[in-house]
mmCIF file of C-alpha atoms and ligand atoms in Angstrom:
data_model
loop_
_atom_site.group_PDB
_atom_site.id
_atom_site.type_symbol
_atom_site.label_atom_id
_atom_site.label_comp_id
_atom_site.label_asym_id
_atom_site.label_seq_id
_atom_site.Cartn_x
_atom_site.Cartn_y
_atom_site.Cartn_z
ATOM 1 C CA MET A 1 -39.629 72.949 66.872
ATOM 2 C CA ILE A 2 -36.460 74.288 65.179
ATOM 3 C CA ILE A 3 -37.056 76.790 62.436
ATOM 4 C CA ALA A 4 -34.039 76.827 60.031
ATOM 5 C CA LYS A 5 -33.983 79.486 57.281
ATOM 6 C CA THR A 6 -30.536 78.755 56.104
ATOM 7 C CA ILE A 7 -28.893 75.721 54.666
ATOM 8 C CA GLY A 8 -26.090 76.034 57.265
ATOM 9 C CA GLU A 9 -28.567 76.026 60.107
ATOM 10 C CA ALA A 10 -30.466 72.922 58.740
ATOM 11 C CA ARG A 11 -27.210 71.090 58.109
ATOM 12 C CA ALA A 12 -25.893 71.793 61.651
ATOM 13 C CA VAL A 13 -29.078 70.078 63.130
ATOM 14 C CA VAL A 14 -28.995 67.264 60.727
ATOM 15 C CA HIS A 15 -25.213 66.637 61.663
ATOM 16 C CA ARG A 16 -26.125 66.456 65.303
ATOM 17 C CA TRP A 17 -28.911 63.969 64.633
ATOM 18 C CA LYS A 18 -26.824 61.845 62.538
ATOM 19 C CA ALA A 19 -24.059 61.821 65.290
ATOM 20 C CA GLU A 20 -26.831 60.439 67.604
ATOM 21 C CA ALA A 21 -27.737 57.847 64.935
ATOM 22 C CA ARG A 22 -31.295 59.255 64.644
ATOM 23 C CA THR A 23 -33.333 58.191 61.581
ATOM 24 C CA ILE A 24 -34.793 61.193 59.685
ATOM 25 C CA GLY A 25 -37.916 61.604 57.691
ATOM 26 C CA LEU A 26 -38.342 64.436 55.091
ATOM 27 C CA CYS A 27 -41.717 65.967 54.075
ATOM 28 C CA PRO A 28 -41.319 68.560 51.396
ATOM 29 C CA THR A 29 -44.128 71.036 50.901
ATOM 30 C CA MET A 30 -44.769 74.465 49.442
ATOM 31 C CA GLY A 31 -46.677 75.548 52.599
ATOM 32 C CA TYR A 32 -50.143 76.701 53.210
ATOM 33 C CA LEU A 33 -50.607 73.530 54.949
ATOM 34 C CA HIS A 34 -53.746 71.289 55.130
ATOM 35 C CA GLU A 35 -54.693 67.832 56.530
ATOM 36 C CA GLY A 36 -53.152 66.224 53.404
ATOM 37 C CA HIS A 37 -49.768 67.638 54.278
ATOM 38 C CA LEU A 38 -50.162 66.795 57.890
ATOM 39 C CA SER A 39 -50.847 63.179 56.968
ATOM 40 C CA LEU A 40 -47.300 63.161 55.514
ATOM 41 C CA MET A 41 -45.891 64.552 58.802
ATOM 42 C CA GLN A 42 -47.756 61.931 60.883
ATOM 43 C CA ALA A 43 -46.426 59.043 58.744
ATOM 44 C CA SER A 44 -42.954 60.403 59.027
ATOM 45 C CA ILE A 45 -43.201 60.893 62.810
ATOM 46 C CA ARG A 46 -44.486 57.309 63.177
ATOM 47 C CA ASP A 47 -41.601 55.843 61.075
ATOM 48 C CA ASN A 48 -38.496 57.971 61.915
ATOM 49 C CA ASP A 49 -36.781 59.485 65.159
ATOM 50 C CA ARG A 50 -36.853 62.877 63.615
ATOM 51 C CA THR A 51 -39.052 64.661 61.074
ATOM 52 C CA VAL A 52 -38.065 67.579 58.857
ATOM 53 C CA ALA A 53 -40.824 69.513 57.106
ATOM 54 C CA THR A 54 -39.706 71.904 54.328
ATOM 55 C CA VAL A 55 -41.921 74.985 53.452
ATOM 56 C CA PHE A 56 -40.522 76.338 50.113
ATOM 57 C CA VAL A 57 -42.486 77.702 47.210
ATOM 58 C CA ASN A 58 -40.057 76.593 44.547
ATOM 59 C CA PRO A 59 -39.746 79.137 41.772
ATOM 60 C CA LEU A 60 -38.159 76.639 39.509
ATOM 61 C CA GLN A 61 -41.226 74.473 39.144
ATOM 62 C CA PHE A 62 -43.496 77.376 38.055
ATOM 63 C CA GLY A 63 -43.843 78.364 34.439
ATOM 64 C CA PRO A 64 -43.905 82.095 33.450
ATOM 65 C CA ALA A 65 -47.785 82.074 33.131
ATOM 66 C CA GLU A 66 -48.380 80.141 36.372
ATOM 67 C CA ASP A 67 -49.322 81.164 39.906
ATOM 68 C CA LEU A 68 -45.848 81.654 41.625
ATOM 69 C CA ALA A 69 -46.615 85.303 42.748
ATOM 70 C CA LYS A 70 -50.039 84.501 44.092
ATOM 71 C CA TYR A 71 -49.413 81.052 45.423
ATOM 72 C CA PRO A 72 -50.968 81.241 49.036
ATOM 73 C CA ARG A 73 -48.555 81.559 51.896
ATOM 74 C CA ASP A 74 -49.050 81.710 55.677
ATOM 75 C CA PHE A 75 -45.757 80.770 57.343
ATOM 76 C CA GLU A 76 -46.794 81.516 60.937
ATOM 77 C CA ARG A 77 -49.894 79.282 60.616
ATOM 78 C CA ASP A 78 -47.896 76.677 58.956
ATOM 79 C CA CYS A 79 -45.375 76.641 61.820
ATOM 80 C CA ARG A 80 -48.196 76.507 64.411
ATOM 81 C CA MET A 81 -49.673 73.343 62.626
ATOM 82 C CA LEU A 82 -46.222 71.683 62.237
ATOM 83 C CA GLU A 83 -45.442 72.269 65.897
ATOM 84 C CA ALA A 84 -48.780 70.923 67.000
ATOM 85 C CA GLU A 85 -48.200 67.784 64.956
ATOM 86 C CA GLY A 86 -44.722 67.161 66.601
ATOM 87 C CA VAL A 87 -42.365 68.020 63.683
ATOM 88 C CA ASP A 88 -38.778 68.508 64.883
ATOM 89 C CA MET A 89 -37.594 71.024 62.413
ATOM 90 C CA VAL A 90 -38.975 73.215 59.586
ATOM 91 C CA PHE A 91 -36.593 74.166 56.918
ATOM 92 C CA ALA A 92 -37.901 77.312 55.129
ATOM 93 C CA PRO A 93 -35.250 78.996 53.048
ATOM 94 C CA ASP A 94 -35.700 82.065 50.915
ATOM 95 C CA ALA A 95 -35.434 81.546 47.046
ATOM 96 C CA SER A 96 -31.982 83.237 47.175
ATOM 97 C CA GLU A 97 -30.725 80.773 49.762
ATOM 98 C CA MET A 98 -31.597 77.891 47.454
ATOM 99 C CA TYR A 99 -30.656 79.533 44.089
ATOM 100 C CA ALA A 100 -27.635 81.578 43.714
ATOM 101 C CA GLU A 101 -27.883 84.255 40.907
ATOM 102 C CA ASP A 102 -25.587 82.020 38.749
ATOM 103 C CA PHE A 103 -27.325 78.695 39.526
ATOM 104 C CA CYS A 104 -27.184 76.538 36.430
ATOM 105 C CA THR A 105 -27.409 72.819 37.406
ATOM 106 C CA PHE A 106 -30.764 70.919 36.841
ATOM 107 C CA VAL A 107 -31.911 67.416 37.310
ATOM 108 C CA ASP A 108 -33.945 66.564 34.244
ATOM 109 C CA MET A 109 -36.014 63.366 33.239
ATOM 110 C CA THR A 110 -37.345 61.979 30.045
ATOM 111 C CA MET A 111 -40.285 59.657 29.662
ATOM 112 C CA VAL A 112 -41.877 59.473 33.143
ATOM 113 C CA SER A 113 -42.134 63.290 33.405
ATOM 114 C CA GLU A 114 -43.210 63.967 29.850
ATOM 115 C CA GLY A 115 -46.971 63.171 29.607
ATOM 116 C CA LEU A 116 -49.898 64.067 31.781
ATOM 117 C CA CYS A 117 -48.951 67.213 33.969
ATOM 118 C CA GLY A 118 -45.548 67.408 32.279
ATOM 119 C CA ARG A 119 -47.237 68.196 29.010
ATOM 120 C CA SER A 120 -49.234 71.277 30.265
ATOM 121 C CA ARG A 121 -46.515 72.298 32.807
ATOM 122 C CA PRO A 122 -43.312 71.619 30.950
ATOM 123 C CA VAL A 123 -40.837 73.112 33.546
ATOM 124 C CA MET A 124 -42.473 71.533 36.589
ATOM 125 C CA PHE A 125 -40.767 68.198 37.037
ATOM 126 C CA ARG A 126 -37.285 69.586 36.210
ATOM 127 C CA GLY A 127 -38.020 72.097 39.021
ATOM 128 C CA VAL A 128 -39.299 69.410 41.401
ATOM 129 C CA CYS A 129 -36.436 66.916 40.780
ATOM 130 C CA THR A 130 -33.780 69.691 41.143
ATOM 131 C CA VAL A 131 -35.262 71.034 44.429
ATOM 132 C CA LEU A 132 -35.658 67.625 45.853
ATOM 133 C CA THR A 133 -32.097 66.704 45.018
ATOM 134 C CA LYS A 134 -31.043 69.837 46.880
ATOM 135 C CA LEU A 135 -33.346 69.210 49.861
ATOM 136 C CA ILE A 136 -32.172 65.486 50.090
ATOM 137 C CA ASN A 137 -28.503 66.764 50.016
ATOM 138 C CA ILE A 138 -29.192 69.200 52.835
ATOM 139 C CA VAL A 139 -31.279 66.856 55.055
ATOM 140 C CA TYR A 140 -29.957 63.347 54.216
ATOM 141 C CA PRO A 141 -33.329 61.611 55.060
ATOM 142 C CA ASN A 142 -33.745 57.940 55.542
ATOM 143 C CA ARG A 143 -37.247 58.302 54.146
ATOM 144 C CA MET A 144 -39.155 60.906 52.171
ATOM 145 C CA TYR A 145 -42.865 61.285 52.283
ATOM 146 C CA MET A 146 -44.935 62.344 49.277
ATOM 147 C CA GLY A 147 -48.730 62.394 48.571
ATOM 148 C CA LYS A 148 -50.393 60.057 46.054
ATOM 149 C CA LYS A 149 -52.652 63.008 45.108
ATOM 150 C CA ASP A 150 -49.664 64.058 42.867
ATOM 151 C CA ALA A 151 -49.285 60.671 41.333
ATOM 152 C CA GLN A 152 -46.956 61.478 38.452
ATOM 153 C CA GLN A 153 -44.784 63.538 40.764
ATOM 154 C CA LEU A 154 -44.530 60.399 42.978
ATOM 155 C CA ALA A 155 -43.623 58.388 40.028
ATOM 156 C CA VAL A 156 -41.038 60.873 38.848
ATOM 157 C CA VAL A 157 -39.441 60.996 42.283
ATOM 158 C CA ARG A 158 -39.411 57.235 42.705
ATOM 159 C CA ARG A 159 -37.732 56.917 39.288
ATOM 160 C CA MET A 160 -35.125 59.658 40.133
ATOM 161 C CA VAL A 161 -34.308 57.983 43.424
ATOM 162 C CA ARG A 162 -33.764 54.746 41.641
ATOM 163 C CA ASP A 163 -31.853 56.035 38.582
ATOM 164 C CA LEU A 164 -29.609 58.294 40.528
ATOM 165 C CA ASN A 165 -29.115 55.893 43.491
ATOM 166 C CA PHE A 166 -30.344 58.126 46.232
ATOM 167 C CA ASN A 167 -30.074 56.308 49.544
ATOM 168 C CA LEU A 168 -33.527 56.728 50.869
ATOM 169 C CA GLU A 169 -37.013 55.282 50.735
ATOM 170 C CA VAL A 170 -39.886 57.115 49.113
ATOM 171 C CA VAL A 171 -43.164 56.593 50.954
ATOM 172 C CA GLY A 172 -46.360 57.359 49.180
ATOM 173 C CA CYS A 173 -49.242 58.599 51.367
ATOM 174 C CA PRO A 174 -53.011 58.222 50.515
ATOM 175 C CA THR A 175 -54.923 61.292 49.287
ATOM 176 C CA VAL A 176 -56.772 63.187 51.939
ATOM 177 C CA ARG A 177 -60.154 64.549 50.851
ATOM 178 C CA GLU A 178 -62.844 67.017 51.692
ATOM 179 C CA GLU A 179 -66.336 65.813 52.640
ATOM 180 C CA ASP A 180 -67.576 65.752 49.048
ATOM 181 C CA GLY A 181 -64.500 63.975 47.817
ATOM 182 C CA LEU A 182 -62.461 66.815 46.439
ATOM 183 C CA ALA A 183 -58.718 66.188 47.120
ATOM 184 C CA LYS A 184 -57.343 68.643 49.701
ATOM 185 C CA SER A 185 -55.042 71.271 48.007
ATOM 186 C CA SER A 186 -53.599 74.639 48.873
ATOM 187 C CA ARG A 187 -55.024 75.736 45.447
ATOM 188 C CA ASN A 188 -58.572 75.046 46.464
ATOM 189 C CA ILE A 189 -58.446 78.392 48.174
ATOM 190 C CA TYR A 190 -58.660 80.050 44.637
ATOM 191 C CA LEU A 191 -62.111 78.612 44.073
ATOM 192 C CA ASP A 192 -65.175 80.793 44.682
ATOM 193 C CA PRO A 193 -68.227 79.056 46.206
ATOM 194 C CA ALA A 194 -69.878 78.232 42.794
ATOM 195 C CA GLN A 195 -66.460 76.844 41.553
ATOM 196 C CA ARG A 196 -65.843 74.965 44.716
ATOM 197 C CA LYS A 197 -69.301 73.138 44.366
ATOM 198 C CA ALA A 198 -68.421 72.585 40.686
ATOM 199 C CA ALA A 199 -65.125 70.964 41.610
ATOM 200 C CA GLY A 200 -66.893 68.016 43.130
ATOM 201 C CA VAL A 201 -67.186 66.656 39.598
ATOM 202 C CA LEU A 202 -63.559 65.560 39.655
ATOM 203 C CA SER A 203 -63.878 62.971 42.361
ATOM 204 C CA ARG A 204 -67.423 61.899 41.388
ATOM 205 C CA SER A 205 -66.248 61.230 37.903
ATOM 206 C CA LEU A 206 -63.276 59.235 39.097
ATOM 207 C CA ARG A 207 -65.430 57.266 41.420
ATOM 208 C CA ALA A 208 -67.790 56.441 38.430
ATOM 209 C CA ALA A 209 -64.717 55.207 36.532
ATOM 210 C CA GLN A 210 -63.622 53.077 39.484
ATOM 211 C CA GLU A 211 -67.174 51.601 39.635
ATOM 212 C CA ALA A 212 -66.883 50.722 35.885
ATOM 213 C CA ILE A 213 -63.624 49.029 36.342
ATOM 214 C CA ALA A 214 -64.912 47.200 39.365
ATOM 215 C CA ALA A 215 -67.723 45.949 37.205
ATOM 216 C CA GLY A 216 -65.262 44.493 34.737
ATOM 217 C CA GLN A 217 -64.326 47.282 32.362
ATOM 218 C CA THR A 218 -60.702 46.967 31.347
ATOM 219 C CA GLU A 219 -60.637 49.046 28.068
ATOM 220 C CA SER A 220 -58.825 52.292 28.722
ATOM 221 C CA ALA A 221 -60.576 54.068 25.859
ATOM 222 C CA GLU A 222 -63.931 53.177 27.423
ATOM 223 C CA VAL A 223 -62.948 54.324 30.895
ATOM 224 C CA ILE A 224 -61.516 57.614 29.447
ATOM 225 C CA ARG A 225 -64.740 58.195 27.458
ATOM 226 C CA LEU A 226 -66.821 57.658 30.555
ATOM 227 C CA LEU A 227 -64.660 60.031 32.459
ATOM 228 C CA ARG A 228 -64.853 62.677 29.854
ATOM 229 C CA SER A 229 -68.558 62.457 29.519
ATOM 230 C CA LYS A 230 -69.019 62.717 33.466
ATOM 231 C CA LEU A 231 -66.562 65.713 33.575
ATOM 232 C CA GLU A 232 -68.412 67.446 30.772
ATOM 233 C CA GLU A 233 -71.701 67.330 32.687
ATOM 234 C CA GLU A 234 -70.202 70.186 34.724
ATOM 235 C CA PRO A 235 -70.281 73.304 32.410
ATOM 236 C CA MET A 236 -67.645 75.174 34.645
ATOM 237 C CA SER A 237 -65.004 72.340 34.119
ATOM 238 C CA ASP A 238 -62.492 72.532 31.308
ATOM 239 C CA ILE A 239 -60.658 69.296 30.654
ATOM 240 C CA ASP A 240 -56.863 69.447 30.455
ATOM 241 C CA TYR A 241 -56.382 65.664 30.209
ATOM 242 C CA VAL A 242 -57.832 62.319 31.012
ATOM 243 C CA GLU A 243 -55.418 59.485 30.757
ATOM 244 C CA ALA A 244 -54.703 55.887 31.658
ATOM 245 C CA VAL A 245 -51.202 54.953 32.053
ATOM 246 C CA ASP A 246 -48.778 52.369 33.472
ATOM 247 C CA GLY A 247 -48.240 53.237 37.152
ATOM 248 C CA LEU A 248 -44.498 53.216 36.867
ATOM 249 C CA SER A 249 -43.564 54.427 33.458
ATOM 250 C CA MET A 250 -46.580 56.841 33.019
ATOM 251 C CA GLN A 251 -46.927 55.480 29.406
ATOM 252 C CA PRO A 252 -50.481 55.013 28.043
ATOM 253 C CA VAL A 253 -51.964 51.562 28.320
ATOM 254 C CA GLU A 254 -54.830 49.989 26.342
ATOM 255 C CA ARG A 255 -55.985 47.374 28.835
ATOM 256 C CA LEU A 256 -56.142 48.237 32.572
ATOM 257 C CA LYS A 257 -54.483 46.140 35.154
ATOM 258 C CA ASP A 258 -54.017 46.609 38.814
ATOM 259 C CA GLY A 259 -51.357 49.443 39.629
ATOM 260 C CA ASP A 260 -52.198 51.246 36.487
ATOM 261 C CA LEU A 261 -53.064 55.058 37.041
ATOM 262 C CA VAL A 262 -56.115 56.803 35.813
ATOM 263 C CA ALA A 263 -55.486 60.494 36.039
ATOM 264 C CA VAL A 264 -57.430 63.706 35.420
ATOM 265 C CA ALA A 265 -56.695 67.373 35.282
ATOM 266 C CA ILE A 266 -59.267 69.947 34.852
ATOM 267 C CA ARG A 267 -59.406 73.765 34.967
ATOM 268 C CA ILE A 268 -62.261 75.427 36.815
ATOM 269 C CA GLY A 269 -61.892 79.346 36.007
ATOM 270 C CA GLN A 270 -58.242 79.964 36.332
ATOM 271 C CA THR A 271 -57.543 77.048 38.835
ATOM 272 C CA ARG A 272 -56.026 73.810 37.705
ATOM 273 C CA LEU A 273 -57.077 70.810 39.680
ATOM 274 C CA ILE A 274 -55.747 67.173 39.496
ATOM 275 C CA ASP A 275 -56.964 63.824 40.897
ATOM 276 C CA ASN A 276 -56.403 60.251 40.198
ATOM 277 C CA PHE A 277 -56.788 56.643 41.373
ATOM 278 C CA LEU A 278 -54.650 53.497 40.893
ATOM 279 C CA VAL A 279 -56.589 50.482 39.459
ATOM 280 C CA GLY A 280 -57.157 48.243 42.446
ATOM 281 C CA ASP A 281 -57.273 51.208 45.033
ATOM 282 C CA PRO A 282 -60.381 51.420 47.365
ATOM 283 C CA LEU A 283 -63.255 53.457 45.935
ATOM 284 C CA ILE A 284 -63.077 57.184 46.452
ATOM 285 C CA ASP A 285 -65.407 58.362 49.252
ATOM 286 C CA VAL A 286 -67.768 60.839 47.453
ATOM 287 C CA LEU A 287 -70.939 62.417 48.795
ATOM 288 C CA ARG A 288 -73.842 61.601 46.485
ATOM 289 C CA SER A 289 -75.541 64.821 45.278
HETATM 290 P P1 LIG B 301 -47.495 70.763 47.903
HETATM 291 O O1 LIG B 301 -47.352 71.723 49.154
HETATM 292 O O2 LIG B 301 -48.875 70.943 47.172
HETATM 293 O O3 LIG B 301 -46.314 70.734 47.004
HETATM 294 O O4 LIG B 301 -47.560 69.305 48.558
HETATM 295 C C1 LIG B 301 -46.585 68.871 49.309
HETATM 296 C C2 LIG B 301 -46.797 67.319 49.447
HETATM 297 O O5 LIG B 301 -48.150 67.070 50.010
HETATM 298 C C3 LIG B 301 -46.824 66.549 48.214
HETATM 299 O O6 LIG B 301 -46.082 65.354 48.427
HETATM 300 C C4 LIG B 301 -48.149 66.345 47.826
HETATM 301 O O7 LIG B 301 -48.375 65.199 47.086
HETATM 302 C C5 LIG B 301 -48.786 66.121 49.304
HETATM 303 N N1 LIG B 301 -50.226 66.454 49.274
HETATM 304 C C6 LIG B 301 -50.819 67.551 48.806
HETATM 305 N N2 LIG B 301 -52.176 67.398 48.962
HETATM 306 C C7 LIG B 301 -52.318 66.209 49.515
HETATM 307 C C8 LIG B 301 -53.505 65.446 49.772
HETATM 308 N N3 LIG B 301 -54.784 65.990 49.662
HETATM 309 N N4 LIG B 301 -53.443 64.259 50.343
HETATM 310 C C9 LIG B 301 -52.212 63.708 50.561
HETATM 311 N N5 LIG B 301 -51.038 64.331 50.211
HETATM 312 C C10 LIG B 301 -51.166 65.529 49.763
#
């Protein structure tokens, strides 16, 4: 596996692959990898001749009060996991390689990025769109792989690719979960054992909402009320948002139809956790307590 730390090194490899007419899959990550990330790599390896993973904790997408400094990192472990998976190149630049001191160009979006996570993390999607634009311009992928766990991020990136005519396909990959249903996340490491147990409320509540919809409930307000009451059963959970939105525009809907997104963010202690389902998705697998 090639480890590229500079844009020049990554570009030289990509140039060679393009000359050989290889297709390239790109899997952007912030590292501290888990099986959720690895599922993106597996999908990319299946679909493309070459797979590039990026490991970059992007300072642009963290607000001043967020966890940039303490975001978990273990690059050597990440490399071992990526190599075992069969990834061809990892691109892991320093922040200074990506952002010159006088960097001043951003990719910004209205509407799709403004609600849900965009409301509580106002700089996040500008940071995501900007860094992905740079990574796409460095790697020239045929396909880019992103997790459905970050459903709004996926919708934002799909919209950016469409609006700005990026010549690639965005592939959404299913959420990989722990045994009790909690979506795998690098941030789960922040949870102490009691908080980790409490975090199970997120997927259990979403599963209850899925069951209500499967039983015929189509009123968003009712589904949101049910979700809120389930989440409030766990005293350690502090709700950030519970929303039902159109799956493409991220605008609130009153009546639910297939493809709409039901999304939740909560805080447990200092840790913010998100999860979601699309109406029509299979039921989330949760362990019954
Ligand atoms: P991150 O390192 O958290 O920025 O995530 C990098 C990519 O992995 C994003 O496209 C995420 O949506 C995806 N991802 C993170 N957690 C999971 C998961 N549990 N299942 C599937 N994809 C995930």
